[in-house]
Coordinates of C-alpha atoms in Angstrom, one line a residue:
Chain S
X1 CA 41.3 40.1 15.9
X2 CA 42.4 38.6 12.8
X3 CA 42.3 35.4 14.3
X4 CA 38.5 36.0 15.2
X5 CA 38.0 36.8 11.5
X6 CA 39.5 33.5 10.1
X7 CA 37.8 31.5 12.5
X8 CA 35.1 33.3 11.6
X9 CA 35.7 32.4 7.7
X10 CA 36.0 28.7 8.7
X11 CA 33.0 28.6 9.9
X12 CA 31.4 29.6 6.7
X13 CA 32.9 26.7 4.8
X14 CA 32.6 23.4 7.4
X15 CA 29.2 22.6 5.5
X16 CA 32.0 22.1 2.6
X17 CA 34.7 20.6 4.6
X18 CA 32.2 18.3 6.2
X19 CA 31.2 16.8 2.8
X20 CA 31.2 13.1 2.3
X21 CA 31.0 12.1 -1.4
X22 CA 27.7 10.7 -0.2
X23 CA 26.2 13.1 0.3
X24 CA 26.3 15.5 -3.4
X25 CA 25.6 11.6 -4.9
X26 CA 22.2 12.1 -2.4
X27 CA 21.5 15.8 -3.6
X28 CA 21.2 14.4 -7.0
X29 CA 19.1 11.5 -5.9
X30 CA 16.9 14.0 -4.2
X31 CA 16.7 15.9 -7.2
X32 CA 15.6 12.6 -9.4
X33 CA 12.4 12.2 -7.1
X34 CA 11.6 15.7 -7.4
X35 CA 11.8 15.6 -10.6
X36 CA 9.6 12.9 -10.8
X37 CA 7.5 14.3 -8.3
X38 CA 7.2 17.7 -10.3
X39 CA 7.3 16.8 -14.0
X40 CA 6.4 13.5 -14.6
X41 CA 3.8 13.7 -11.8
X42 CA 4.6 10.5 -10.0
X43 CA 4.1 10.5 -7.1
X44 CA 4.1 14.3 -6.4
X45 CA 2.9 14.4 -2.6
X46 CA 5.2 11.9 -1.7
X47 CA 7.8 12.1 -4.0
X48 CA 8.3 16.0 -3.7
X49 CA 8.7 15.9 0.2
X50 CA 10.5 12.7 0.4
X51 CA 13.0 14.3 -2.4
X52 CA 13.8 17.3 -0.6
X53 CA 14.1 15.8 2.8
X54 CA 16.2 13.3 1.2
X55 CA 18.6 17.2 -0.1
X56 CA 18.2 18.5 3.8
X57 CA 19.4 15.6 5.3
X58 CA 22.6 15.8 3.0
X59 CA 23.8 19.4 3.5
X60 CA 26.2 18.1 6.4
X61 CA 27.2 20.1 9.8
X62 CA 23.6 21.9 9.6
X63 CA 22.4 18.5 12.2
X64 CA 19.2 18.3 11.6
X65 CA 18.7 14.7 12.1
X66 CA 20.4 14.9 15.3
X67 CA 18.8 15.1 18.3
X68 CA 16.6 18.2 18.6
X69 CA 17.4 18.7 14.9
X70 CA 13.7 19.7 13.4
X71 CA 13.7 17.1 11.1
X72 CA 14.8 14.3 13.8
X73 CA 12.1 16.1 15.8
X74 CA 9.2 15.1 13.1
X75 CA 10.4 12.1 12.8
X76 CA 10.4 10.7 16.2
X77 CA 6.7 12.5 16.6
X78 CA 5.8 10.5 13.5
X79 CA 7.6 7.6 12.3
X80 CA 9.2 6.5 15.7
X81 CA 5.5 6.5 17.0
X82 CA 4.1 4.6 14.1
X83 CA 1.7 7.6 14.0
X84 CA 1.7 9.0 10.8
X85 CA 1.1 6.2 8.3
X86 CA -2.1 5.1 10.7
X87 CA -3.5 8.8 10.4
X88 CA -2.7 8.5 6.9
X89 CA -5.1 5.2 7.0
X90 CA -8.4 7.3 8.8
X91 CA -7.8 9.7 5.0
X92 CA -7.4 6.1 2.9
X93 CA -10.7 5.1 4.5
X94 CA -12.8 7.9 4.4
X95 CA -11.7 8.2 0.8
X96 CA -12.2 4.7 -0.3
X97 CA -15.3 3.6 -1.7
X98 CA -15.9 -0.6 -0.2
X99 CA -19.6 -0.5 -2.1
X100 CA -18.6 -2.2 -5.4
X101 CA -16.7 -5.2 -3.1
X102 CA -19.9 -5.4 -1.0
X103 CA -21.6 -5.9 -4.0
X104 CA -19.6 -9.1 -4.8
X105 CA -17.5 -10.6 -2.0
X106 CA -15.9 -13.3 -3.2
X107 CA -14.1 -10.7 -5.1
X108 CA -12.4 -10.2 -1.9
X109 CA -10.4 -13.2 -2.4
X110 CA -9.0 -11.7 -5.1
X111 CA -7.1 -9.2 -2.6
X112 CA -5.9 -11.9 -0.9
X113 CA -4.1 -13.3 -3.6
X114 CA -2.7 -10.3 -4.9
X115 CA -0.6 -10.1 -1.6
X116 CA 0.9 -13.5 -2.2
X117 CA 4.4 -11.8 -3.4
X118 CA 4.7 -10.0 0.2
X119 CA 5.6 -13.8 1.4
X120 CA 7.3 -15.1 -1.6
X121 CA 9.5 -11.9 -1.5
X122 CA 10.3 -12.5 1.8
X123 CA 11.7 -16.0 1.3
X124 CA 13.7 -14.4 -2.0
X125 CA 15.2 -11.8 0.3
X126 CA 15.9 -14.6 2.9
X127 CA 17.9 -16.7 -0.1
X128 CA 19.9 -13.4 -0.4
X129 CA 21.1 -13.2 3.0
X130 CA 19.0 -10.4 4.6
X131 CA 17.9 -10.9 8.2
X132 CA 14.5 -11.9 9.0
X133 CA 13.1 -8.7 9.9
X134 CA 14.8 -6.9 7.0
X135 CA 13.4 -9.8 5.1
X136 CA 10.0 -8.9 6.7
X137 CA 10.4 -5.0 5.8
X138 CA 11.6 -5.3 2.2
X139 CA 8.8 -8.0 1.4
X140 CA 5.9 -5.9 2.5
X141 CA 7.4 -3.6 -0.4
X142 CA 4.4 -6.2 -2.3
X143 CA 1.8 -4.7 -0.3
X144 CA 1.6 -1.8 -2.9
X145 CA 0.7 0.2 -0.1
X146 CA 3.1 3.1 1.3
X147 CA 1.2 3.5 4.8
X148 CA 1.6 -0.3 5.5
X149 CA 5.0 -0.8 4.3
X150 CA 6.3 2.5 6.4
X151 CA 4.4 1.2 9.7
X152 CA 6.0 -2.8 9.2
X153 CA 9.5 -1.0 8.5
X154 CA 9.8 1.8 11.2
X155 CA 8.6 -1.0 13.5
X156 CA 10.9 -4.0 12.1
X157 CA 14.1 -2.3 10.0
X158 CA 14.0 1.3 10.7
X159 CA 17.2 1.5 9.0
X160 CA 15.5 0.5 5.7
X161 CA 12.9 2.9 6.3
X162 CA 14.4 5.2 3.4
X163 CA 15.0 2.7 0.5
X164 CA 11.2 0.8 1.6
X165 CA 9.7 3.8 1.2
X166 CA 10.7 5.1 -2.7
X167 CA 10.2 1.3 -3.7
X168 CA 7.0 1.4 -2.5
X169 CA 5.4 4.4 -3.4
X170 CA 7.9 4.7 -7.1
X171 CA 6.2 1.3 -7.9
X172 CA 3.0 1.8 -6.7
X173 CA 3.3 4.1 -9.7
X174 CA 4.7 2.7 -12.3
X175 CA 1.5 0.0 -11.5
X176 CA 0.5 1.3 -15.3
X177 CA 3.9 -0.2 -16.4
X178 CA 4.7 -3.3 -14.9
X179 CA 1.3 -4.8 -14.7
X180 CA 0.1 -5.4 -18.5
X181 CA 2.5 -7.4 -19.7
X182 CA 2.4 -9.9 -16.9
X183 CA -1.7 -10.0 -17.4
X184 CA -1.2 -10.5 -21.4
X185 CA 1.6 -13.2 -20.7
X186 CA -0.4 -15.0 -18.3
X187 CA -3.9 -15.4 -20.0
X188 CA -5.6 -16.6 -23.6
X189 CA -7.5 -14.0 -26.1
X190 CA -10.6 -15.7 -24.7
X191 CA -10.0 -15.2 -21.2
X192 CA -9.5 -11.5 -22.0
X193 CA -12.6 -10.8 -23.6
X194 CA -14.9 -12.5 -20.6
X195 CA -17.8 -10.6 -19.8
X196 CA -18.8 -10.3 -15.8
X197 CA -22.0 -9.8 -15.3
X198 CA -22.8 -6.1 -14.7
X199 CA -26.4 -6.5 -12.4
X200 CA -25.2 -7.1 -9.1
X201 CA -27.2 -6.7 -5.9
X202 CA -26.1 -3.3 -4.7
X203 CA -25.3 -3.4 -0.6
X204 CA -27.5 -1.2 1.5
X205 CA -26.7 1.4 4.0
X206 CA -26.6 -0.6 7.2
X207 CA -24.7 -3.2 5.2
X208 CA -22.1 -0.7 4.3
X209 CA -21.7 1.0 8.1
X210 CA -21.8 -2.5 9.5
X211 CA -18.8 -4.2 7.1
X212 CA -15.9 -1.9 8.8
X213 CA -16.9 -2.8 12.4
X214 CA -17.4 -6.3 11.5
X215 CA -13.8 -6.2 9.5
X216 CA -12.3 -4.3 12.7
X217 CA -13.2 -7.1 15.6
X218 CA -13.4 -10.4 13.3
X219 CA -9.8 -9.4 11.9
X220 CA -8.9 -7.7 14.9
X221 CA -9.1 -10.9 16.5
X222 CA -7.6 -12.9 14.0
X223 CA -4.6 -10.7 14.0
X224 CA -4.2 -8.2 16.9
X225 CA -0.9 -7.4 15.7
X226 CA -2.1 -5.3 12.7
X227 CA -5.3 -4.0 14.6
X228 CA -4.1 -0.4 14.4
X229 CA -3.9 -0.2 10.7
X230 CA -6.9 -1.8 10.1
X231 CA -8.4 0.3 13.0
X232 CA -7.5 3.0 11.8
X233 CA -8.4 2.3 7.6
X234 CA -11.6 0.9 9.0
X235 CA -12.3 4.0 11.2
X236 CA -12.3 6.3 8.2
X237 CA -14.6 4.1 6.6
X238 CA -17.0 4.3 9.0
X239 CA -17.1 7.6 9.5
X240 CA -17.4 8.1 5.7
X241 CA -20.6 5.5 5.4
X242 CA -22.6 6.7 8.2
X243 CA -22.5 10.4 7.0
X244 CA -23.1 11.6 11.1
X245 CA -19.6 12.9 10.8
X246 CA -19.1 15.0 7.8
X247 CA -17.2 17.2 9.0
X248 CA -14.2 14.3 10.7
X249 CA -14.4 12.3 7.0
X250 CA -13.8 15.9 5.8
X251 CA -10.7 16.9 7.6
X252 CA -9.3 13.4 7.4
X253 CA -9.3 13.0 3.8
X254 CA -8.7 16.8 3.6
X255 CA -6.3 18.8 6.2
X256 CA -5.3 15.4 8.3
X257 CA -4.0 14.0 5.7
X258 CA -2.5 16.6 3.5
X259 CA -0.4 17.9 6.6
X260 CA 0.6 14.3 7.5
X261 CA 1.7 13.2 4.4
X262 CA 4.1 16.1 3.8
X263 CA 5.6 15.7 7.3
X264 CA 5.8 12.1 6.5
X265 CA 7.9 12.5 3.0
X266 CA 10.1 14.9 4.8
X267 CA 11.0 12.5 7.6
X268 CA 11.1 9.7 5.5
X269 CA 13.4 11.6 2.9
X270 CA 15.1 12.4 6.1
X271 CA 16.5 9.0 6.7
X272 CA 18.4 9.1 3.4
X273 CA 21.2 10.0 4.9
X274 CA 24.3 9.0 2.2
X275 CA 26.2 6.7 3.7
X276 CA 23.5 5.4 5.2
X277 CA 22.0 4.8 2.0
X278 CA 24.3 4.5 -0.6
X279 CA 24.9 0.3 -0.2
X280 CA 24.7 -2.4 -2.2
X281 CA 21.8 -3.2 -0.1
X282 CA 19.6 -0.4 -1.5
X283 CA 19.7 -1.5 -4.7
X284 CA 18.9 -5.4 -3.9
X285 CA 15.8 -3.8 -2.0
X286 CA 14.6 -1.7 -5.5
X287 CA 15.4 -4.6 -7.1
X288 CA 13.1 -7.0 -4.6
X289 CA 10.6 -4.4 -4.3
X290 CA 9.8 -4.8 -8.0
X291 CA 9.8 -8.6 -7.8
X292 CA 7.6 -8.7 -4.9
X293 CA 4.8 -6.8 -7.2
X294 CA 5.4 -8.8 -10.6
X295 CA 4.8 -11.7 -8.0
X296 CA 1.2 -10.3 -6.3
X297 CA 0.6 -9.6 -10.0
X298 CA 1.3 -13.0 -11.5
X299 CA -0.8 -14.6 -8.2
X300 CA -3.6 -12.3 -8.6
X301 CA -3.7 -13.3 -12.3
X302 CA -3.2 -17.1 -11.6
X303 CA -6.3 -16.7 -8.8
X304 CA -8.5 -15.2 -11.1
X305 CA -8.1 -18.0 -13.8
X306 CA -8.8 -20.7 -11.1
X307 CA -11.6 -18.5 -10.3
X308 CA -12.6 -18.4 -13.9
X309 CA -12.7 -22.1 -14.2
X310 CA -14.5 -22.9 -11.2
X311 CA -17.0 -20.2 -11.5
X312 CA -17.7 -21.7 -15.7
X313 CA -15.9 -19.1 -16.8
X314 CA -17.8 -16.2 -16.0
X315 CA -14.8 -14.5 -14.2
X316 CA -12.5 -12.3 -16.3
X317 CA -9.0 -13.2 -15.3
X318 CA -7.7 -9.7 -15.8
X319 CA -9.9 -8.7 -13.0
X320 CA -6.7 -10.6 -10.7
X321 CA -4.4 -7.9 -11.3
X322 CA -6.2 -5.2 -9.6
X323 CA -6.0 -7.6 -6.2
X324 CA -3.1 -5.3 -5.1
X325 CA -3.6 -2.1 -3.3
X326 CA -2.3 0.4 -5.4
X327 CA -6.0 2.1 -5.6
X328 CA -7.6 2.7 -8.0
X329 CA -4.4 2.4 -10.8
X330 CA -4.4 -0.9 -10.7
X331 CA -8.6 -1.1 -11.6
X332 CA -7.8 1.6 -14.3
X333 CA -5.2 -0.8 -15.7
X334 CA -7.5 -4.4 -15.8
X335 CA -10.6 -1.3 -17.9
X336 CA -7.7 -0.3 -20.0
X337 CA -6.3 -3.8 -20.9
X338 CA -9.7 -5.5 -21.4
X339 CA -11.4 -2.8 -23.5
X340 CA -8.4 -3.9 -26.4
X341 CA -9.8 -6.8 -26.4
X342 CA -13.5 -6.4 -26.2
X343 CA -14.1 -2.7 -26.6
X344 CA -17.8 -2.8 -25.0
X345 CA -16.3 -5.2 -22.0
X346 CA -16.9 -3.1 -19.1
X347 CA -14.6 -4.6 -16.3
X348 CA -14.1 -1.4 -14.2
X349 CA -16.7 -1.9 -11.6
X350 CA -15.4 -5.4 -10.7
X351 CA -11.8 -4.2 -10.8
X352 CA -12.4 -1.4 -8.4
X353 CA -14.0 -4.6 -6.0
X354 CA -10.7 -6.3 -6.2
X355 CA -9.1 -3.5 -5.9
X356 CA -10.1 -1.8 -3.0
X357 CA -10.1 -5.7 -1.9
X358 CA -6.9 -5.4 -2.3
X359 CA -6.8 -2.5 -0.3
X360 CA -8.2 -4.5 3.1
X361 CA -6.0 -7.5 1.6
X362 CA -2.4 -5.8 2.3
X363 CA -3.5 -4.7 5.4
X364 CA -5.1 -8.0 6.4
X365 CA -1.6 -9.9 5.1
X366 CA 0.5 -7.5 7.1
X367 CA -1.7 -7.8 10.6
X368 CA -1.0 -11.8 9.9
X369 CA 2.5 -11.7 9.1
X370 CA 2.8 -9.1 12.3
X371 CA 0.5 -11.8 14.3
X372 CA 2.3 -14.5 13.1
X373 CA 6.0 -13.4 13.6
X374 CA 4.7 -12.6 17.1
X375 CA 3.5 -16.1 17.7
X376 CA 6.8 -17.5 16.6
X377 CA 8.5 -14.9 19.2
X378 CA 10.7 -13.0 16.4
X379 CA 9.3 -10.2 17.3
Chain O
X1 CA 14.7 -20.1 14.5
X2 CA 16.3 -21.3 10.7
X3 CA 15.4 -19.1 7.9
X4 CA 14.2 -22.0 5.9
X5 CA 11.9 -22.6 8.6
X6 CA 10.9 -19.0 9.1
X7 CA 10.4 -18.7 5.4
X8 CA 8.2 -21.6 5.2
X9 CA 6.1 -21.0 8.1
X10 CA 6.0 -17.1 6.7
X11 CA 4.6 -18.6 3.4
X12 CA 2.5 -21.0 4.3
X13 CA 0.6 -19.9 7.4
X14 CA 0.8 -16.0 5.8
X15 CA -0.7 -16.9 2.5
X16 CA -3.0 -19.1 3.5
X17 CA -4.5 -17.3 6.7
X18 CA -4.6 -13.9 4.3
X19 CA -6.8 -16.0 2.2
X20 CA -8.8 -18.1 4.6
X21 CA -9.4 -14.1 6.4
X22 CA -10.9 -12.5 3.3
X23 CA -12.9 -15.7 2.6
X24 CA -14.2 -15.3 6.1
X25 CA -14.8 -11.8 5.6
X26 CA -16.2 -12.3 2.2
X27 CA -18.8 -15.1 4.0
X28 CA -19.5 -12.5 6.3
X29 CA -20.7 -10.0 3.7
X30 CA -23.0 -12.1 2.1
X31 CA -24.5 -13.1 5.6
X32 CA -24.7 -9.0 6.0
X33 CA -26.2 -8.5 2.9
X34 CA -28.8 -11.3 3.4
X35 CA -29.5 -9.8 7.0
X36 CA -30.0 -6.1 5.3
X37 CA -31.2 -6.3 1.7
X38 CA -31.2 -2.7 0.0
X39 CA -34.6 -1.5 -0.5
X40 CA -35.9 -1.1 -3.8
X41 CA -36.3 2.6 -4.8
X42 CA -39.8 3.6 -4.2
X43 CA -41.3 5.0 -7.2
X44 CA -41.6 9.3 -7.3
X45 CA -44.9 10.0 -6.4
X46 CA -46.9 11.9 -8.9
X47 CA -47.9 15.3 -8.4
X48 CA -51.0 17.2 -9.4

């Protein structure tokens, strides 16, 4: 009987036995993102899930990333299946407005630019010593986009899947931060204070239900690889643009997306497991994660200045920054910074082009880098 | 495959078909535009 009771008492403290220094290091890690979930509002949908996933995965013995463990349960529903950042995409689209891109297209090479450090990254990381597909995984960190880089990852380097994750949506953030002083660095006083023109020829509503189909086979075809995120990001859009399905746009950038995102912080916070995560290696991939957007940044910039000088400078430079995905910050940021220099310059409309050009840009550059690693049979 | 080649091929042929893609798509806007102009707001009729 007394034997029965001290096993009994030993089984109350294994969760302590059990502990790896890891994991209280973890906890506290966990506790950063919710704190900057909660009171610095970074973040908080992501960053609040990811955070406390990141504190249940830690308390050890209780297995719940082990098989038929809940949270291994969510996550091979969701992440394993790719399924969760694509539903994510049918919200992004439903949500995001293409109209002031349609208005101006060649804006849209704008978002191609900004995704140059996705590839330049991924030679950096290469130079480091990471294999390819890490490589692959920790450059699309420059995408600025968390459903993309969590679809490439769980694919390519589910072990990164953690560290990928917090780059990408911590910097995707802090967007606000690292962006204006590349943009002042990089261009004059007078290149600042260009005015665009603010007529443009608004698109009409056929135009606007016909530009996701057309994106979805023409890049589709270009790129089959990536065709179910820009399926599904394309989807949304349509359903938003025609107006027949109210009710879908509704749900997906309402209850679909609310419910996925918090089961996909909690998985993804899941795969924080400490010794897992506590390497050397996380820290190179924060580092390269915030290197791969100074770089989209810097090409985005450099684009719009040779855009400025072919067009006879009638192109604001600025407007290169917001090339990146992280929608609509980065817009907000090119309105903020030019309106120092030129307080009536009103930049906004053609920053939220490049910007959500941006948006079909990271997708676009992840379907070719997918296509293209499939071609040369890495993957 | 190298990683110097993998890197270069990633680069090159990554960049530049993002690129060459949105052009496309761009192209491909205008064209739609063109093919659907926006209709110019009718004036509000007046009422008696």
């Amino acid at each position: 009987m007394l034997q029965a009771i001290v096993d009994g008492l030993l089984g109350l403290t294994r969760g302590f036995v059990s502990l790896h220094w890891s994991n209280p290091v973890m906890i506290a890690v966990g506790g950063i993102l919710l704190f900057l979930g909660i009171k610095k509002d970074i973040e908080p949908l992501l960053l609040v899930p990811i955070g406390f996933g990141a504190i249940l995965t830690n308390i050890p013995a209780a297995g719940l990333m082990e098989e038929g463990g809940f949270l291994r349960v969510i996550y091979e529903m969701g992440i394993a299946t790719e399924l969760f950042p694509l539903l994510i995409f049918i919200g992004v689209g439903a949500m995001t407005d293409f109209g002031p891109l349609l208005e101006n297209p060649k804006i849209f090479l704008l978002g191609g630019a900004g995704q140059f450090g996705i590839f330049l990254t991924i030679g950096l990381a290469l130079l480091f010593g990471f294999p390819q597909l890490d490589a692959v995984a920790i450059g699309i960190i420059g995408a600025c986009d968390g459903p993309t880089a969590i679809y490439v990852t769980s694919k390519y380097a589910p072990h990164l899947l953690g560290a990928v994750s917090v780059a990408a949506y911590s910097y995707m953030s802090l967007v606000p931060i690292i962006q204006p002083p590349i943009m002042r660095a990089l261009t004059t006083q007078k290149e600042r204070t260009v005015r665009m023109d603010v007529e443009t020829k608004p698109a009409s509503k056929t135009a606007r239900i016909i530009f996701p189909i057309v994106v979805t086979v023409v890049g589709g075809l270009i790129a089959p690889q990536g065709l179910p995120l820009l399926g599904t990001i394309m989807l949304g859009n349509l359903m938003k643009e025609s107006g027949a399905v109210a009710r879908l746009t509704k749900a997906s950038e309402n209850e679909i997306a609310n419910v996925v995102t918090l089961l996909l912080g909690i998985s993804i916070g899941a795969t924080m497991e400490g010794t897992a995560f506590l390497k050397i290696q996380t820290l190179l991939i924060l580092a390269f994660g915030f290197v791969a957007i100074c770089l989209d940044t810097v090409c985005g910039v450099l684009f719009g200045k040779l855009m400025c000088a072919l067009g006879g400078g009638r192109v604001n430079p600025l407007i290169g920054a917001a090339g990146i995905s992280a929608y609509p910050m980065a817009a907000r940021v090119v309105q903020k910074e030019g309106v120092k220099y030129d307080k009536h310059n009103f930049l906004l409309m053609h920053a939220v082009g490049a910007n959500t050009g941006g948006q079909v840009g990271s997708v676009m550059a992840a379907a070719i880098m997918l296509s293209v690693l499939r071609g040369m049979g890495i993957i | 495959m190298d990683n110097l080649t993998f890197a270069i091929t990633l680069i090159v042929v990554g960049m530049g078909g993002t690129l060459l893609t949105l052009a496309l798509f761009s192209f491909l806007m205008t064209i739609l535009k063109r093919l659907f102009p926006a209709q110019e707001e009718a004036p509000p009729k007046k009422t008696t």
